Amino acid sequence: MDEEELIAWQDVLDQIAAGRPADLACPFCRHRPLAIEETEGTTKISCVKCGKFIQGRFAPQ
């Protein structure tokens, strides 16, 4: 993932960290809602329409 993509996902990550994961839109195609899956210590946030996603271990702020 390049830096531009990470910056695009930052608003989504901020909303999740603030405890507001509902009704998030894809930063690329604006589709709602995003799929959030937690498995084995990682979180994957993905768009079912365009297929873009971010996955990792996101620490609370």
PDB file of C-alpha atoms in Angstrom:
ATOM      1  CA  MET A   1       0.000   0.000   0.000  1.00  0.00           C
ATOM      2  CA  ASP A   2       1.394   3.363  -0.932  1.00  0.00           C
ATOM      3  CA  GLU A   3       1.278   6.522   1.168  1.00  0.00           C
ATOM      4  CA  GLU A   4      -1.604   8.044  -0.833  1.00  0.00           C
ATOM      5  CA  GLU A   5      -3.821   5.044  -0.147  1.00  0.00           C
ATOM      6  CA  LEU A   6      -2.952   5.126   3.542  1.00  0.00           C
ATOM      7  CA  ILE A   7      -3.852   8.816   3.718  1.00  0.00           C
ATOM      8  CA  ALA A   8      -7.180   8.067   2.006  1.00  0.00           C
ATOM      9  CA  TRP A   9      -8.000   5.460   4.684  1.00  0.00           C
ATOM     10  CA  GLN A  10      -7.005   7.755   7.583  1.00  0.00           C
ATOM     11  CA  ASP A  11     -10.488   9.289   8.042  1.00  0.00           C
ATOM     12  CA  VAL A  12     -12.015   5.804   8.223  1.00  0.00           C
ATOM     13  CA  LEU A  13      -9.426   4.685  10.778  1.00  0.00           C
ATOM     14  CA  ASP A  14     -10.030   7.852  12.829  1.00  0.00           C
ATOM     15  CA  GLN A  15     -13.792   7.197  12.912  1.00  0.00           C
ATOM     16  CA  ILE A  16     -13.270   3.608  14.048  1.00  0.00           C
ATOM     17  CA  ALA A  17     -10.781   4.686  16.729  1.00  0.00           C
ATOM     18  CA  ALA A  18     -13.323   7.238  17.972  1.00  0.00           C
ATOM     19  CA  GLY A  19     -15.878   4.453  18.422  1.00  0.00           C
ATOM     20  CA  ARG A  20     -18.009   5.357  15.390  1.00  0.00           C
ATOM     21  CA  PRO A  21     -17.606   2.407  12.995  1.00  0.00           C
ATOM     22  CA  ALA A  22     -21.192   2.501  11.675  1.00  0.00           C
ATOM     23  CA  ASP A  23     -22.091   3.822   8.218  1.00  0.00           C
ATOM     24  CA  LEU A  24     -18.508   4.391   7.058  1.00  0.00           C
ATOM     25  CA  ALA A  25     -17.980   5.061   3.355  1.00  0.00           C
ATOM     26  CA  CYS A  26     -15.191   3.760   1.131  1.00  0.00           C
ATOM     27  CA  PRO A  27     -12.676   6.573   0.589  1.00  0.00           C
ATOM     28  CA  PHE A  28     -12.312   5.534  -3.064  1.00  0.00           C
ATOM     29  CA  CYS A  29     -15.821   4.780  -4.404  1.00  0.00           C
ATOM     30  CA  ARG A  30     -17.980   6.134  -1.508  1.00  0.00           C
ATOM     31  CA  HIS A  31     -19.898   2.820  -1.184  1.00  0.00           C
ATOM     32  CA  ARG A  32     -21.510   2.173   2.214  1.00  0.00           C
ATOM     33  CA  PRO A  33     -21.129   0.275   4.464  1.00  0.00           C
ATOM     34  CA  LEU A  34     -17.606  -1.024   4.761  1.00  0.00           C
ATOM     35  CA  ALA A  35     -16.951  -4.567   5.955  1.00  0.00           C
ATOM     36  CA  ILE A  36     -14.923  -4.822   9.163  1.00  0.00           C
ATOM     37  CA  GLU A  37     -13.458  -8.220  10.030  1.00  0.00           C
ATOM     38  CA  GLU A  38     -11.326  -9.021  13.066  1.00  0.00           C
ATOM     39  CA  THR A  39      -9.281 -12.216  12.941  1.00  0.00           C
ATOM     40  CA  GLU A  40      -6.209 -13.451  14.793  1.00  0.00           C
ATOM     41  CA  GLY A  41      -5.216 -10.039  16.138  1.00  0.00           C
ATOM     42  CA  THR A  42      -5.632  -8.133  12.869  1.00  0.00           C
ATOM     43  CA  THR A  43      -8.431  -6.027  11.469  1.00  0.00           C
ATOM     44  CA  LYS A  44      -9.416  -5.849   7.817  1.00  0.00           C
ATOM     45  CA  ILE A  45     -11.566  -2.971   6.597  1.00  0.00           C
ATOM     46  CA  SER A  46     -12.778  -3.478   3.054  1.00  0.00           C
ATOM     47  CA  CYS A  47     -15.199  -2.264   0.431  1.00  0.00           C
ATOM     48  CA  VAL A  48     -17.376  -4.977  -1.071  1.00  0.00           C
ATOM     49  CA  LYS A  49     -17.980  -2.870  -4.185  1.00  0.00           C
ATOM     50  CA  CYS A  50     -14.502  -1.816  -5.393  1.00  0.00           C
ATOM     51  CA  GLY A  51     -12.431  -4.334  -3.411  1.00  0.00           C
ATOM     52  CA  LYS A  52     -10.054  -1.807  -1.826  1.00  0.00           C
ATOM     53  CA  PHE A  53      -9.007  -2.668   1.719  1.00  0.00           C
ATOM     54  CA  ILE A  54      -6.631  -1.935   4.544  1.00  0.00           C
ATOM     55  CA  GLN A  55      -5.480  -4.604   6.961  1.00  0.00           C
ATOM     56  CA  GLY A  56      -3.284  -4.498  10.018  1.00  0.00           C
ATOM     57  CA  ARG A  57      -3.046  -4.145  13.745  1.00  0.00           C
ATOM     58  CA  PHE A  58      -4.458  -0.788  14.641  1.00  0.00           C
ATOM     59  CA  ALA A  59      -3.682   0.415  18.140  1.00  0.00           C
ATOM     60  CA  PRO A  60      -6.128   2.672  19.976  1.00  0.00           C
ATOM     61  CA  GLN A  61      -5.030   6.292  20.187  1.00  0.00           C
TER      62      GLN A  61
END
